[in-house]
CSV table of C-alpha atoms in Angstrom, one decimal:
chain,number,residue,atom,x,y,z
B,168,ALA,CA,4.9,-23.0,3.2
B,169,GLN,CA,3.3,-23.1,6.3
B,170,SER,CA,-0.4,-24.8,6.9
B,171,VAL,CA,-2.5,-26.3,9.6
B,172,THR,CA,-4.8,-29.3,9.1
B,173,GLN,CA,-7.6,-29.7,12.0
B,174,LEU,CA,-9.1,-33.2,11.6
B,175,GLY,CA,-13.1,-33.0,12.2
B,176,SER,CA,-15.0,-29.6,12.0
B,177,HIS,CA,-17.1,-31.0,14.6
B,178,LEU,CA,-16.6,-33.0,17.7
B,179,SER,CA,-19.2,-34.3,20.4
B,180,VAL,CA,-18.2,-35.6,23.7
B,181,SER,CA,-20.3,-36.4,27.0
B,182,GLU,CA,-19.5,-34.4,30.2
B,183,GLY,CA,-16.5,-36.1,32.0
B,184,ALA,CA,-15.2,-37.7,28.7
B,185,LEU,CA,-11.6,-37.1,27.2
B,186,VAL,CA,-11.3,-34.4,24.6
B,187,LEU,CA,-9.0,-34.9,21.7
B,188,LEU,CA,-8.7,-32.3,18.9
B,189,ARG,CA,-6.5,-33.1,16.4
B,190,CYS,CA,-3.9,-30.6,14.5
B,191,ASN,CA,-1.2,-31.4,11.8
B,192,TYR,CA,0.9,-28.9,10.8
B,193,SER,CA,3.2,-28.3,7.9
B,194,SER,CA,6.2,-25.7,8.3
B,195,SER,CA,9.4,-24.8,6.4
B,196,VAL,CA,10.8,-23.3,9.7
B,197,PRO,CA,10.7,-24.2,13.3
B,198,PRO,CA,7.2,-24.1,14.2
B,199,TYR,CA,5.9,-21.9,17.0
B,200,LEU,CA,2.5,-23.9,17.6
B,201,PHE,CA,-0.8,-22.2,19.3
B,202,TRP,CA,-4.3,-23.4,20.2
B,203,TYR,CA,-6.9,-20.6,20.6
B,204,VAL,CA,-10.4,-21.0,21.8
B,205,GLN,CA,-13.6,-18.9,20.7
B,206,TYR,CA,-16.5,-18.7,22.8
B,207,PRO,CA,-19.8,-17.7,21.1
B,208,ASN,CA,-19.9,-14.0,20.1
B,209,GLN,CA,-16.3,-13.5,21.3
B,210,GLY,CA,-12.6,-13.2,20.0
B,211,LEU,CA,-10.0,-15.6,20.4
B,212,GLN,CA,-8.5,-16.1,23.4
B,213,LEU,CA,-5.0,-18.3,23.7
B,214,LEU,CA,-5.3,-21.7,25.3
B,215,LEU,CA,-1.5,-22.7,25.1
B,216,LYS,CA,1.5,-22.2,22.8
B,217,TYR,CA,4.6,-24.2,22.0
B,218,THR,CA,7.8,-22.1,20.7
B,219,THR,CA,11.0,-24.2,21.9
B,220,GLY,CA,11.8,-26.3,24.9
B,221,ALA,CA,9.4,-28.8,26.6
B,222,THR,CA,7.3,-30.6,23.9
B,223,LEU,CA,4.2,-31.0,26.5
B,224,VAL,CA,2.6,-27.6,26.9
B,225,LYS,CA,-0.2,-27.1,29.6
B,226,GLY,CA,-2.2,-24.4,29.2
B,227,ILE,CA,-5.6,-22.8,31.0
B,228,ASN,CA,-8.8,-24.5,31.8
B,229,GLY,CA,-7.0,-28.1,32.2
B,230,PHE,CA,-5.8,-28.2,28.4
B,231,GLU,CA,-2.4,-29.5,27.2
B,232,ALA,CA,-0.8,-30.2,24.1
B,233,GLU,CA,2.0,-32.3,22.8
B,234,PHE,CA,4.4,-31.3,19.9
B,235,LYS,CA,5.5,-34.0,18.2
B,236,LYS,CA,7.8,-33.3,15.4
B,237,SER,CA,8.1,-36.6,13.8
B,238,GLU,CA,4.2,-36.8,13.2
B,239,THR,CA,4.0,-33.0,12.3
B,240,SER,CA,1.4,-32.7,15.3
B,241,PHE,CA,0.1,-30.7,18.0
B,242,HIS,CA,-2.9,-32.5,19.5
B,243,LEU,CA,-5.1,-30.6,22.0
B,244,THR,CA,-6.2,-32.8,25.1
B,245,LYS,CA,-8.1,-32.5,28.3
B,246,PRO,CA,-9.1,-35.5,30.5
B,247,SER,CA,-12.2,-34.4,31.5
B,248,ALA,CA,-14.6,-32.1,29.5
B,249,HIS,CA,-16.9,-29.5,31.4
B,250,MET,CA,-19.9,-27.9,30.0
B,251,SER,CA,-18.2,-24.7,29.9
B,252,ASP,CA,-15.5,-26.3,27.3
B,253,ALA,CA,-18.2,-25.8,24.5
B,254,ALA,CA,-16.5,-23.5,21.9
B,255,GLU,CA,-14.7,-23.5,18.8
B,256,TYR,CA,-11.1,-24.4,18.9
B,257,PHE,CA,-8.3,-23.2,16.5
B,258,CYS,CA,-5.0,-24.4,15.9
B,259,ALA,CA,-2.5,-21.8,14.3
B,260,VAL,CA,1.0,-21.8,13.3
B,261,ASN,CA,3.4,-18.9,12.8
B,262,ARG,CA,4.2,-17.7,9.4
B,263,GLY,CA,7.9,-17.2,9.7
B,264,TYR,CA,10.8,-18.0,11.7
B,265,GLY,CA,10.3,-17.1,15.0
B,266,GLY,CA,7.0,-15.1,14.1
B,267,SER,CA,9.1,-13.0,12.1
B,268,GLN,CA,6.3,-12.5,9.9
B,269,GLY,CA,4.2,-11.6,12.4
B,270,ASN,CA,0.5,-13.3,11.6
B,271,LEU,CA,-0.4,-16.6,12.2
B,272,ILE,CA,-2.0,-19.2,10.1
B,273,PHE,CA,-5.0,-20.9,11.3
B,274,GLY,CA,-7.0,-24.2,11.0
B,275,LYS,CA,-10.4,-24.1,10.0
B,276,GLY,CA,-11.5,-24.6,13.7
B,277,THR,CA,-13.4,-27.6,15.6
B,278,LYS,CA,-16.6,-27.0,17.3
B,279,LEU,CA,-16.8,-28.7,20.7
B,280,SER,CA,-19.9,-29.9,22.0
B,281,VAL,CA,-20.5,-31.1,25.5
B,282,LYS,CA,-23.4,-33.6,26.4
B,283,PRO,CA,-24.7,-33.7,29.7
J,87,GLU,CA,-5.0,-3.3,31.6
J,88,ALA,CA,-7.3,-2.8,28.8
J,89,GLY,CA,-7.3,-5.6,26.1
J,90,VAL,CA,-8.0,-5.1,22.6
J,91,THR,CA,-10.8,-2.9,21.7
J,92,GLN,CA,-12.7,-2.9,18.4
J,93,SER,CA,-15.6,-0.5,17.2
J,94,PRO,CA,-18.1,-0.9,16.3
J,95,THR,CA,-19.3,-4.1,17.4
J,96,HIS,CA,-22.1,-4.7,14.9
J,97,LEU,CA,-23.1,-2.8,11.9
J,98,ILE,CA,-25.1,-3.4,8.7
J,99,LYS,CA,-24.4,-1.9,5.0
J,100,THR,CA,-25.6,-2.4,1.9
J,101,ARG,CA,-23.8,-3.5,-1.3
J,102,GLY,CA,-21.7,-0.8,-2.9
J,103,GLN,CA,-21.3,1.2,0.5
J,104,GLN,CA,-18.1,1.7,2.4
J,105,VAL,CA,-17.3,0.9,5.9
J,106,THR,CA,-14.5,1.6,8.5
J,107,LEU,CA,-13.7,-0.5,11.3
J,108,ARG,CA,-11.4,0.6,14.0
J,109,CYS,CA,-9.0,-1.2,16.6
J,110,SER,CA,-7.1,-0.1,19.7
J,111,PRO,CA,-4.1,-2.5,20.8
J,112,ILE,CA,-3.0,-3.3,24.1
J,113,SER,CA,-0.8,-0.7,25.4
J,114,GLY,CA,2.8,-0.9,24.7
J,115,HIS,CA,2.0,-3.3,21.8
J,116,THR,CA,3.1,-2.1,18.1
J,117,SER,CA,1.9,-4.7,15.9
J,118,VAL,CA,-1.9,-4.8,14.8
J,119,TYR,CA,-3.4,-7.5,12.8
J,120,TRP,CA,-6.7,-7.7,11.1
J,121,TYR,CA,-8.3,-11.3,10.2
J,122,GLN,CA,-11.8,-11.8,8.8
J,123,GLN,CA,-13.8,-14.8,9.9
J,124,ALA,CA,-16.8,-15.6,7.2
J,125,LEU,CA,-19.3,-18.3,8.0
J,126,GLY,CA,-17.4,-21.6,6.9
J,127,LEU,CA,-14.1,-20.3,5.9
J,128,GLY,CA,-12.1,-20.2,8.9
J,129,LEU,CA,-9.9,-17.0,9.7
J,130,GLN,CA,-8.2,-15.5,6.9
J,131,PHE,CA,-5.3,-13.1,7.3
J,132,LEU,CA,-6.2,-9.5,6.0
J,133,LEU,CA,-3.3,-7.2,7.3
J,134,TRP,CA,-0.3,-6.6,9.6
J,135,TYR,CA,0.6,-3.4,10.6
J,136,ASP,CA,3.8,-2.4,12.6
J,137,GLU,CA,5.1,0.7,14.0
J,138,GLY,CA,2.9,2.4,11.3
J,139,GLU,CA,3.9,0.5,8.3
J,140,GLU,CA,2.2,-2.3,6.3
J,141,ARG,CA,4.0,-5.4,6.9
J,142,ASN,CA,2.2,-8.0,5.3
J,143,ARG,CA,-1.4,-8.7,3.1
J,144,GLY,CA,-3.3,-11.5,2.8
J,145,ASN,CA,-4.9,-12.2,-0.3
J,146,PHE,CA,-7.4,-9.8,-0.5
J,147,PRO,CA,-8.6,-7.3,-3.4
J,148,PRO,CA,-7.2,-3.8,-3.2
J,149,ARG,CA,-10.7,-2.6,-2.0
J,150,PHE,CA,-9.5,-3.8,1.8
J,151,SER,CA,-7.2,-1.4,3.0
J,152,GLY,CA,-6.0,0.0,6.2
J,153,ARG,CA,-3.5,2.3,8.3
J,154,GLN,CA,-2.0,2.2,11.4
J,155,PHE,CA,-1.6,5.6,13.6
J,156,PRO,CA,1.3,7.0,15.5
J,157,ASN,CA,-0.3,5.7,18.9
J,158,TYR,CA,-0.6,2.5,17.2
J,159,SER,CA,-4.3,2.1,17.0
J,160,SER,CA,-5.6,1.0,13.6
J,161,GLU,CA,-8.4,1.6,11.0
J,162,LEU,CA,-9.5,-1.2,8.3
J,163,ASN,CA,-11.7,0.0,5.4
J,164,VAL,CA,-13.7,-1.8,2.9
J,165,ASN,CA,-14.7,-0.3,-0.2
J,166,ALA,CA,-17.7,-1.2,-2.8
J,167,LEU,CA,-18.9,-3.6,-0.3
J,168,GLU,CA,-19.9,-6.9,-1.5
J,169,LEU,CA,-22.3,-9.7,0.3
J,170,GLU,CA,-19.4,-11.9,0.4
J,171,ASP,CA,-18.0,-9.7,2.7
J,172,SER,CA,-20.4,-10.1,5.3
J,173,ALA,CA,-18.5,-11.5,8.2
J,174,LEU,CA,-16.7,-10.9,11.8
J,175,TYR,CA,-13.7,-8.6,11.5
J,176,LEU,CA,-11.3,-9.5,14.0
J,177,CYS,CA,-8.3,-7.2,15.3
J,178,ALA,CA,-5.4,-8.6,17.2
J,179,SER,CA,-2.1,-7.1,18.5
J,180,SER,CA,1.1,-8.4,19.7
J,181,ALA,CA,4.3,-7.2,21.3
J,182,GLY,CA,7.1,-7.8,19.1
J,183,TYR,CA,7.6,-11.0,17.1
J,184,THR,CA,6.5,-13.3,20.0
J,185,GLY,CA,3.8,-14.8,17.4
J,186,GLU,CA,1.3,-14.7,20.1
J,187,LEU,CA,-1.7,-12.6,19.1
J,188,PHE,CA,-4.1,-11.4,21.7
J,189,PHE,CA,-7.6,-10.5,20.1
J,190,GLY,CA,-10.3,-8.5,20.2
J,191,GLU,CA,-14.0,-9.5,20.4
J,192,GLY,CA,-14.7,-8.2,16.8
J,193,SER,CA,-16.8,-6.4,14.5
J,194,ARG,CA,-19.5,-8.2,13.0
J,195,LEU,CA,-20.5,-6.6,9.4
J,196,THR,CA,-23.6,-7.6,7.9
J,197,VAL,CA,-24.1,-6.8,4.0
J,198,LEU,CA,-27.5,-6.5,2.3
């Protein structure tokens, strides 16, 4: 069965500090992994995704994530936080093989705050 | 190109009433997904429609239902509303089985 665990429901960092959002997954099929961001009162926007190939994935807004199969992890990082990064971040995994089951299973989200 | 559009954006209902939410996918996308985002519960998968058929359903009671029209737009219906149905209802669409979903901005339902 597929599942996603995000460590920490809240994270506060200072502007310019490293951002590290943790995600661990469980999957009975080769995982497709995603990070989405949700700004207040908006829908979700895709940050980046891993399907196959290179395990270090670069996304929008300077974010990147590394797929580590041995650790069943897909942590999201950004070297230097900006105030505009304050939002809620969701990790997700596909339900079925290659997305064949269509929908994604989401973690509970981590709300990122950035202090000036 | 227009993204996923949802209507209405906000609505208030009372317990026992019924509500219909609407979603138009990105042009060319044939799959539509509905998620419920209730406070503290994260995103819960409700329904998946593809080519007019219901393909998968989450762990929700039968009073949550929907359909997909020939133009791939979709409706979500919730009957006999309960207080705990208060949530942001998100619609997403995708093109084929890529796994990547494109989300609308949601319909925020408040049940009093």
